[in-house]
Coordinates of C-alpha atoms in Angstrom, one line a residue:
M1 CA 100.7 88.3 72.7
K2 CA 104.1 86.8 73.2
K3 CA 104.4 88.5 76.6
H4 CA 101.0 87.0 77.7
T5 CA 102.1 83.6 76.4
S6 CA 105.3 83.8 78.4
L7 CA 103.3 84.7 81.5
L8 CA 101.1 81.6 81.0
I9 CA 104.2 79.3 80.5
L10 CA 105.8 80.8 83.7
S11 CA 102.6 80.2 85.7
F12 CA 102.5 76.6 84.5
V13 CA 106.1 76.0 85.5
L14 CA 105.5 77.6 88.9
L15 CA 102.4 75.4 89.4
I16 CA 104.5 72.3 88.8
I17 CA 107.2 73.4 91.2
G18 CA 104.6 74.3 93.8
S19 CA 103.0 70.9 93.5
I20 CA 106.3 69.2 94.1
F21 CA 106.9 71.3 97.2
S22 CA 103.4 70.5 98.4
I23 CA 104.0 66.8 98.0
V24 CA 107.3 67.1 99.9
R25 CA 105.6 68.9 102.7
A26 CA 102.8 66.3 102.8
V27 CA 105.4 63.5 103.1
K28 CA 106.8 65.2 106.2
K29 CA 103.4 65.7 107.6
Y30 CA 102.0 62.2 107.0
N31 CA 105.3 60.3 107.6
K32 CA 103.9 59.2 111.0
Y33 CA 101.4 56.9 109.2
A34 CA 104.1 55.2 107.2
P35 CA 107.4 55.3 109.2
E36 CA 108.6 51.9 108.0
V37 CA 108.4 52.7 104.3
D38 CA 111.9 53.4 102.9
S39 CA 111.0 54.1 99.4
V40 CA 110.5 57.8 98.6
V41 CA 108.1 57.0 95.8
A42 CA 106.0 54.9 98.2
K43 CA 106.0 57.7 100.7
L44 CA 104.9 60.2 98.1
K45 CA 102.1 57.9 97.0
Y46 CA 101.1 57.3 100.6
A47 CA 101.1 61.0 101.5
A48 CA 98.9 61.7 98.5
A49 CA 96.5 59.0 99.6
V50 CA 96.3 60.4 103.2
K51 CA 95.7 63.9 101.7
R52 CA 92.8 62.5 99.7
A53 CA 91.4 61.0 102.8
E54 CA 91.6 64.3 104.6
N55 CA 89.9 66.0 101.6
Q56 CA 87.1 63.5 101.8
A57 CA 86.6 64.3 105.4
V58 CA 86.3 68.0 104.6
E59 CA 83.9 67.3 101.8
D60 CA 81.8 65.0 104.1
Y61 CA 81.7 67.7 106.8
A62 CA 80.7 70.4 104.3
A63 CA 77.9 68.2 102.9
S64 CA 76.6 67.6 106.4
L65 CA 75.9 71.3 107.0
S66 CA 72.5 72.9 106.2
D67 CA 72.2 75.2 103.3
E68 CA 72.0 78.2 105.6
V69 CA 75.1 77.3 107.6
R70 CA 77.1 76.5 104.4
M71 CA 76.2 79.8 102.8
S72 CA 77.1 81.7 105.9
Q73 CA 80.6 80.3 105.9
L74 CA 81.3 82.6 102.9
F75 CA 80.9 85.8 104.8
L76 CA 83.2 87.9 107.1
V77 CA 81.0 90.5 108.7
N78 CA 81.3 93.2 111.4
I79 CA 79.1 92.7 114.4
E80 CA 77.4 94.8 117.1
G81 CA 78.2 95.2 120.8
N82 CA 81.2 94.6 123.0
E83 CA 79.6 92.7 126.0
K84 CA 77.4 89.9 124.8
F85 CA 76.9 88.8 121.2
H86 CA 73.5 88.6 119.6
S87 CA 72.4 88.0 116.0
V88 CA 70.7 90.6 113.9
E89 CA 69.1 88.3 111.3
K90 CA 67.3 85.1 110.9
T91 CA 67.7 82.3 108.3
G92 CA 64.2 83.1 107.0
V93 CA 65.7 86.1 105.2
L94 CA 67.2 83.6 102.7
Y95 CA 63.7 82.6 101.7
G96 CA 61.9 86.0 101.8
K97 CA 60.7 85.4 105.4
S98 CA 63.0 87.7 107.4
R99 CA 61.3 87.2 110.8
E100 CA 61.4 83.4 110.7
G101 CA 64.0 80.7 111.4
M102 CA 67.2 80.3 113.4
P103 CA 69.8 83.1 113.9
L104 CA 71.7 83.8 110.7
V105 CA 75.4 84.3 111.6
P106 CA 78.5 84.7 109.4
G107 CA 81.3 82.2 109.1
G108 CA 83.7 84.9 110.3
V109 CA 83.3 88.0 112.5
L110 CA 85.3 91.2 112.2
L111 CA 85.9 93.3 115.3
F112 CA 86.5 97.0 115.2
S113 CA 87.6 99.3 118.0
Y114 CA 84.0 99.8 119.3
N115 CA 83.8 96.0 119.7
V116 CA 86.6 95.8 122.2
S117 CA 87.2 97.0 125.7
K118 CA 90.3 98.5 127.2
D119 CA 90.2 95.6 129.7
P120 CA 91.6 92.4 128.2
L121 CA 89.4 90.1 130.2
E122 CA 86.3 91.9 129.1
T123 CA 87.3 91.6 125.5
Y124 CA 88.1 87.9 125.9
E125 CA 84.7 87.3 127.6
F126 CA 82.9 89.1 124.8
I127 CA 84.6 87.0 122.1
K128 CA 83.7 83.9 124.1
T129 CA 80.0 84.9 124.0
I130 CA 80.3 84.8 120.2
R131 CA 81.4 81.2 120.2
D132 CA 78.9 80.2 122.9
F133 CA 76.0 81.8 120.9
Y134 CA 77.0 79.8 117.8
L135 CA 77.2 76.5 119.8
E136 CA 73.8 77.1 121.5
N137 CA 72.3 77.6 118.1
Q138 CA 73.9 74.4 116.5
N139 CA 76.2 76.4 114.3
V140 CA 79.9 76.1 113.3
P141 CA 81.9 78.6 115.5
P142 CA 83.3 81.5 113.6
Y143 CA 86.9 82.7 113.2
V144 CA 87.3 86.1 114.9
A145 CA 89.3 88.6 112.9
V146 CA 90.7 92.0 113.5
D147 CA 92.3 94.7 111.2
Q148 CA 95.5 95.2 113.3
E149 CA 98.2 96.7 111.0
G150 CA 99.5 99.1 113.5
G151 CA 99.9 102.9 113.4
D152 CA 96.8 104.5 112.0
V153 CA 95.0 101.1 111.5
N154 CA 95.1 99.9 115.1
R155 CA 91.8 98.5 116.4
L156 CA 93.4 97.3 119.7
R157 CA 95.0 100.6 120.7
G158 CA 95.2 100.9 124.4
L159 CA 94.5 97.2 124.8
T160 CA 97.6 95.4 123.5
S161 CA 101.2 96.7 123.4
T162 CA 102.0 99.7 121.2
L163 CA 102.1 98.7 117.5
L164 CA 103.6 101.4 115.2
G165 CA 102.8 101.7 111.5
Q166 CA 104.7 99.4 109.2
K167 CA 106.8 102.2 107.7
N168 CA 108.0 103.3 111.2
I169 CA 108.8 99.7 112.2
A170 CA 110.9 99.1 109.0
D171 CA 112.7 102.4 109.5
S172 CA 113.4 102.3 113.2
L173 CA 113.5 98.6 114.4
T174 CA 116.1 96.0 113.7
P175 CA 114.7 92.7 112.3
E176 CA 115.3 91.1 115.7
R177 CA 113.3 93.8 117.5
A178 CA 110.5 93.6 114.8
E179 CA 110.3 89.9 115.4
Q180 CA 109.9 90.4 119.1
L181 CA 107.3 93.1 118.6
Y182 CA 105.1 91.1 116.2
S183 CA 105.4 87.9 118.2
A184 CA 104.4 89.6 121.4
Q185 CA 101.4 91.2 119.6
A186 CA 100.4 87.9 118.1
R187 CA 100.4 86.1 121.5
Q188 CA 98.3 88.9 123.1
I189 CA 95.8 88.8 120.2
R190 CA 95.6 85.0 120.4
N191 CA 95.1 85.1 124.2
L192 CA 92.2 87.4 123.7
G193 CA 90.5 84.9 121.4
F194 CA 91.3 86.2 117.9
H195 CA 92.2 83.9 115.1
L196 CA 93.0 86.1 112.1
N197 CA 94.6 89.4 111.5
L198 CA 93.9 91.4 108.3
A199 CA 97.6 92.4 108.0
P200 CA 100.3 93.0 107.0
V201 CA 100.2 95.2 103.9
V202 CA 102.9 93.9 101.6
E203 CA 102.5 96.3 98.8
V204 CA 105.7 98.0 97.7
E205 CA 105.7 101.7 98.0
N206 CA 105.7 103.6 94.6
D207 CA 104.7 106.9 93.2
S208 CA 101.2 105.8 92.4
N209 CA 100.3 104.5 95.9
R210 CA 102.4 106.6 98.3
D211 CA 99.7 109.0 99.2
F212 CA 97.1 106.3 100.0
L213 CA 99.3 103.8 101.8
D214 CA 101.5 106.4 103.7
T215 CA 102.9 104.6 106.7
R216 CA 100.9 101.4 106.0
T217 CA 103.7 100.0 103.8
F218 CA 107.1 98.7 104.9
G219 CA 108.6 100.7 102.0
N220 CA 110.7 99.5 99.1
L221 CA 110.8 95.9 97.8
E222 CA 113.8 95.0 100.0
K223 CA 112.1 96.2 103.2
V224 CA 108.8 94.6 102.2
L225 CA 110.4 91.2 101.7
L226 CA 112.4 91.4 104.9
Y227 CA 109.9 92.9 107.3
G228 CA 106.9 91.3 105.6
R229 CA 108.3 87.9 106.2
I230 CA 109.1 88.7 109.8
A231 CA 105.5 89.8 110.4
V232 CA 104.0 86.8 108.6
E233 CA 106.2 84.3 110.5
S234 CA 105.7 86.0 113.9
Y235 CA 102.0 85.9 113.6
E236 CA 101.5 82.5 112.1
K237 CA 103.9 80.6 114.4
N238 CA 102.0 82.2 117.4
G239 CA 98.6 81.0 116.3
I240 CA 97.4 84.1 114.4
G241 CA 96.7 83.7 110.7
V242 CA 97.7 86.6 108.5
V243 CA 95.9 88.0 105.6
L244 CA 98.3 89.7 103.1
K245 CA 96.9 92.8 101.4
H246 CA 96.0 94.3 99.1
F247 CA 96.5 92.0 96.1
P248 CA 97.6 92.8 93.4
G249 CA 98.0 96.5 94.5
N250 CA 96.5 99.9 94.9
S251 CA 96.9 103.4 93.7
S252 CA 96.5 106.6 95.7
V253 CA 92.7 106.6 94.9
D254 CA 90.8 105.7 98.1
P255 CA 88.7 102.6 97.1
H256 CA 86.0 103.8 99.4
V257 CA 85.3 106.7 97.1
G258 CA 86.7 105.7 93.7
L259 CA 88.1 102.6 91.8
P260 CA 91.9 102.7 91.8
K261 CA 93.2 102.2 88.2
I262 CA 96.8 101.0 87.6
T263 CA 98.5 100.4 84.3
F264 CA 101.9 98.7 84.4
E265 CA 104.7 97.8 82.1
E266 CA 105.8 94.2 82.0
S267 CA 109.0 95.1 83.8
E268 CA 107.1 96.7 86.6
L269 CA 104.9 93.7 87.4
A270 CA 107.5 91.9 89.6
N271 CA 107.4 94.7 92.1
Y272 CA 103.7 94.3 92.6
I273 CA 103.7 90.4 92.6
K274 CA 107.0 89.4 94.2
P275 CA 106.1 90.0 97.9
F276 CA 102.9 87.9 97.4
E277 CA 104.8 85.1 95.6
Q278 CA 107.2 84.8 98.4
L279 CA 104.9 85.3 101.4
L280 CA 101.5 83.8 100.3
P281 CA 102.6 80.1 100.7
E282 CA 103.2 80.8 104.4
S283 CA 100.0 82.8 105.0
S284 CA 96.5 81.9 105.9
G285 CA 94.7 84.5 103.7
V286 CA 95.0 87.2 101.1
L287 CA 92.7 90.2 100.6
M288 CA 91.9 91.2 97.1
S289 CA 91.9 94.8 96.1
H290 CA 89.2 96.6 94.1
A291 CA 91.9 98.1 91.8
I292 CA 91.5 97.7 88.1
M293 CA 95.0 96.6 87.1
K294 CA 96.0 96.1 83.5
P295 CA 99.2 96.0 81.4
V296 CA 100.0 98.9 79.1
S297 CA 99.8 96.4 76.2
G298 CA 96.7 94.7 77.6
G299 CA 94.3 96.1 75.1
H300 CA 90.7 95.5 76.1
I301 CA 90.9 92.0 77.6
E302 CA 87.9 91.7 79.9
E303 CA 89.8 90.2 82.8
F304 CA 91.9 93.4 83.0
E305 CA 88.9 95.7 82.7
M306 CA 87.3 94.9 86.1
P307 CA 88.3 95.2 89.8
A308 CA 90.9 92.6 90.7
C309 CA 88.6 90.8 93.2
F310 CA 86.2 90.0 90.3
S311 CA 89.0 88.9 87.9
H312 CA 89.6 85.2 87.5
H313 CA 93.1 86.1 86.2
W314 CA 94.2 87.9 89.3
V315 CA 92.4 85.6 91.9
T316 CA 92.9 82.2 90.3
D317 CA 95.6 82.4 87.7
V318 CA 98.0 84.6 89.6
A319 CA 97.2 84.5 93.4
R320 CA 96.3 80.8 93.5
T321 CA 98.4 79.3 90.7
Q322 CA 101.4 81.6 90.2
C323 CA 101.8 82.4 93.9
M324 CA 101.1 78.8 94.9
F325 CA 98.5 79.9 97.5
Q326 CA 96.3 77.4 99.3
G327 CA 94.6 79.6 102.0
I328 CA 91.4 81.6 101.9
V329 CA 90.9 84.4 99.4
I330 CA 88.9 87.3 100.9
S331 CA 87.3 90.1 98.9
D332 CA 87.7 93.7 100.1
D333 CA 84.5 95.3 101.4
I334 CA 81.9 94.9 98.7
F335 CA 79.8 97.7 100.2
M336 CA 82.5 100.3 99.3
G337 CA 80.6 103.1 97.5
A338 CA 83.0 103.1 94.5
L339 CA 81.8 99.7 93.4
A340 CA 78.1 100.5 93.3
K341 CA 78.9 103.8 91.5
N342 CA 80.8 101.8 88.8
G343 CA 78.1 99.2 88.2
Y344 CA 78.9 96.7 90.9
P345 CA 76.1 96.7 93.6
P346 CA 76.8 94.3 96.5
E347 CA 74.7 91.5 95.2
E348 CA 76.3 91.4 91.8
A349 CA 79.8 92.0 93.3
A350 CA 79.4 88.9 95.5
V351 CA 78.5 86.6 92.6
K352 CA 81.4 87.9 90.5
A353 CA 83.9 87.5 93.4
I354 CA 82.8 83.9 94.0
N355 CA 83.1 83.1 90.2
A356 CA 86.6 84.6 90.1
G357 CA 87.7 82.2 92.9
V358 CA 87.2 84.3 96.1
D359 CA 86.3 82.2 99.2
V360 CA 85.1 84.9 101.6
I361 CA 83.0 88.0 101.0
M362 CA 83.8 90.8 103.4
L363 CA 81.1 93.3 104.4
S364 CA 81.2 96.4 106.5
E365 CA 77.4 96.1 107.0
K366 CA 76.0 94.1 110.0
R367 CA 73.6 92.2 107.8
F368 CA 74.6 89.9 105.0
G369 CA 71.4 87.8 104.5
H370 CA 70.2 89.7 101.4
V371 CA 73.5 89.0 99.7
A372 CA 73.6 85.3 100.8
K373 CA 70.0 85.0 99.4
I374 CA 71.3 85.9 96.0
L375 CA 74.2 83.4 96.2
L376 CA 71.8 80.6 97.3
E377 CA 69.3 81.2 94.6
K378 CA 72.0 81.3 91.9
A379 CA 73.6 78.1 93.2
E380 CA 70.2 76.4 92.9
T381 CA 69.9 77.2 89.2
D382 CA 73.6 77.3 88.1
E383 CA 75.5 74.0 88.5
N384 CA 78.9 75.6 87.8
F385 CA 78.3 78.4 90.4
A386 CA 77.2 75.7 92.9
K387 CA 80.6 74.1 92.5
E388 CA 82.3 77.4 93.2
I389 CA 80.3 77.7 96.4
D390 CA 81.4 74.2 97.4
R391 CA 85.0 75.1 96.7
A392 CA 84.8 78.2 98.8
V393 CA 83.0 76.5 101.7
K394 CA 85.6 73.7 101.8
N395 CA 88.4 76.2 101.9
V396 CA 86.9 78.0 104.8
I397 CA 86.5 74.7 106.6
R398 CA 90.2 73.9 106.0
Y399 CA 91.1 77.3 107.5
K400 CA 89.0 76.6 110.6
I401 CA 90.8 73.3 111.0
K402 CA 94.1 75.1 110.8
A403 CA 92.9 77.7 113.3
G404 CA 91.8 75.0 115.8
I405 CA 88.1 75.9 115.6
L406 CA 87.4 72.5 114.0
L407 CA 89.3 69.3 114.5
M408 CA 90.5 66.8 111.8
E409 CA 90.7 63.5 113.6
E410 CA 91.6 59.9 112.5
V411 CA 88.5 57.7 112.7
E412 CA 88.7 55.4 115.7
E413 CA 89.4 51.8 115.2
I414 CA 86.7 49.3 116.2
P415 CA 88.1 47.0 118.9
K416 CA 89.6 43.8 117.5
E417 CA 87.8 41.6 120.0
N418 CA 84.5 42.3 118.3
S419 CA 82.9 39.7 116.0
E420 CA 84.0 38.9 112.5
S421 CA 81.0 40.7 111.1
T422 CA 82.0 43.8 113.0
E423 CA 85.5 43.5 111.5
E424 CA 84.0 43.4 108.1
N425 CA 81.9 46.5 109.0
K426 CA 85.1 48.2 110.0
N427 CA 86.7 47.5 106.7
N428 CA 83.7 48.7 104.8
K429 CA 83.7 51.9 106.8
R430 CA 87.3 52.5 106.0
K431 CA 86.7 52.0 102.3
S432 CA 83.7 54.3 102.3
A433 CA 85.9 57.0 103.9
G434 CA 88.5 56.7 101.2
S435 CA 90.8 54.3 102.8
V436 CA 93.2 52.5 100.5
K437 CA 96.3 50.3 100.6
E438 CA 99.6 51.9 99.9
A439 CA 102.9 50.0 100.5
E440 CA 100.9 47.3 102.4
M441 CA 99.6 49.8 104.9
T442 CA 96.1 51.1 105.4
V443 CA 95.6 54.8 105.0
P444 CA 93.6 56.1 107.9
A445 CA 90.2 57.6 107.4
F446 CA 89.4 61.0 109.0
S447 CA 86.5 63.0 110.3
V448 CA 85.9 66.6 111.1
R449 CA 84.1 68.0 114.1
I450 CA 83.9 71.1 116.3
N451 CA 86.7 71.5 118.7
P452 CA 85.1 71.2 122.1
N453 CA 88.0 72.9 123.9
Y454 CA 88.4 76.6 124.3
E455 CA 91.5 78.2 125.9
D456 CA 91.0 80.2 129.1
F457 CA 92.3 83.7 129.3
D458 CA 95.8 83.9 130.9
L459 CA 96.2 87.3 132.5
K460 CA 99.7 86.6 133.7
K461 CA 100.9 85.6 130.2
F462 CA 99.0 88.6 128.6
D463 CA 100.9 91.0 130.9
E464 CA 104.2 89.3 130.1
D465 CA 103.6 89.5 126.4
Y466 CA 102.5 93.1 126.8
K467 CA 105.8 94.0 128.5
S468 CA 107.7 92.1 125.8
G469 CA 106.0 94.0 123.1
M470 CA 106.8 97.4 124.8
A471 CA 110.4 96.3 125.4
A472 CA 110.9 95.8 121.7
Y473 CA 111.1 99.6 121.3
N474 CA 113.9 100.0 123.9

């Protein structure tokens, strides 16, 4: 009991420290709105007010979406084809009328090797058809994800520059070469139209996971912290969000066929958690594992008796609070056979994951409507679950703003030459959008909209980055 109390106290202290750092970062971000304020306290208050105005804009945008589009934001789903995108479901499936309605498409799409061409321009054009389809059907464009760890997990093999497995990179490349390798890979992926990479693996190698992870880990704690940070920073600074995995850990049991079970001593926990504590604040996402992870002295506490992605303790108390994470939390594939065999069919797994604090449900199947239908129906009858859905939707919207899919913009001022009544309308508009006075300055109001711009493919730059990535091995 004392150990668990100590963990709670530590989590609270870390939450306070994280809040302070968040406010400091906010002051730097929002300083342009209050450059003449000298008082640090005033700037802190002002930054907090601007942040509230941005949150209001996200909330307003989420509320403007239809139920079908809102629910779709919660899914990351693999798609068909590699030439022109098409949907495989209609919104009617959410209401028991599968052949009716508009196209039902997920908030994020996950591409595998069969979705990409060996020609970079063809891959770019296919990804562009995805965005075009969404816009044509009045939908929020998706983020496009890939599982590009390197080595055995390399969906872009033969398309982008060679990417070795993480163990090989940590054993054979200097940190400088690794940074060159990952940065070049990130620029190529971004040029193709991707936004998110389900990598790197930042689990520390140990006796219980060695067989399963093999070359997918950087190795011991020291190497994971060094090369994991290099990977994270290289991708993120070049426009590709990273998804750290698999939190909080795995054993050598393949989760596709069985549920990994891990018991740990209190002294061993740091090796599992430390890489995530250090790297999650800089990352766009984290992928929860299906492992059942419990302390040796944990007894039969319910939160330790279920897969981590269904556990409020691991998702919210540890990943969110202790690790100070503000990005999107993604479940591992809820169609993995081991879950259903152990009493967690996909529909039940999705509800448990959302309740635990997960934002995005990942599916290996092409259709997600039957799962979304369960979530929608539960949200209509369960107020607390509806709030969890709102939380998840807003987190996905925030990521799409970060990725440039959506734009967060300051609301335009109404020209001063307009009438006095118009000026009054302007002030009322600002107040309704959360505008306040801090240090005698008006906090701007914000709005969110779809980014109308889409970057063209740059073949010359792709070739240059390809060569840079290959040169990292020489």
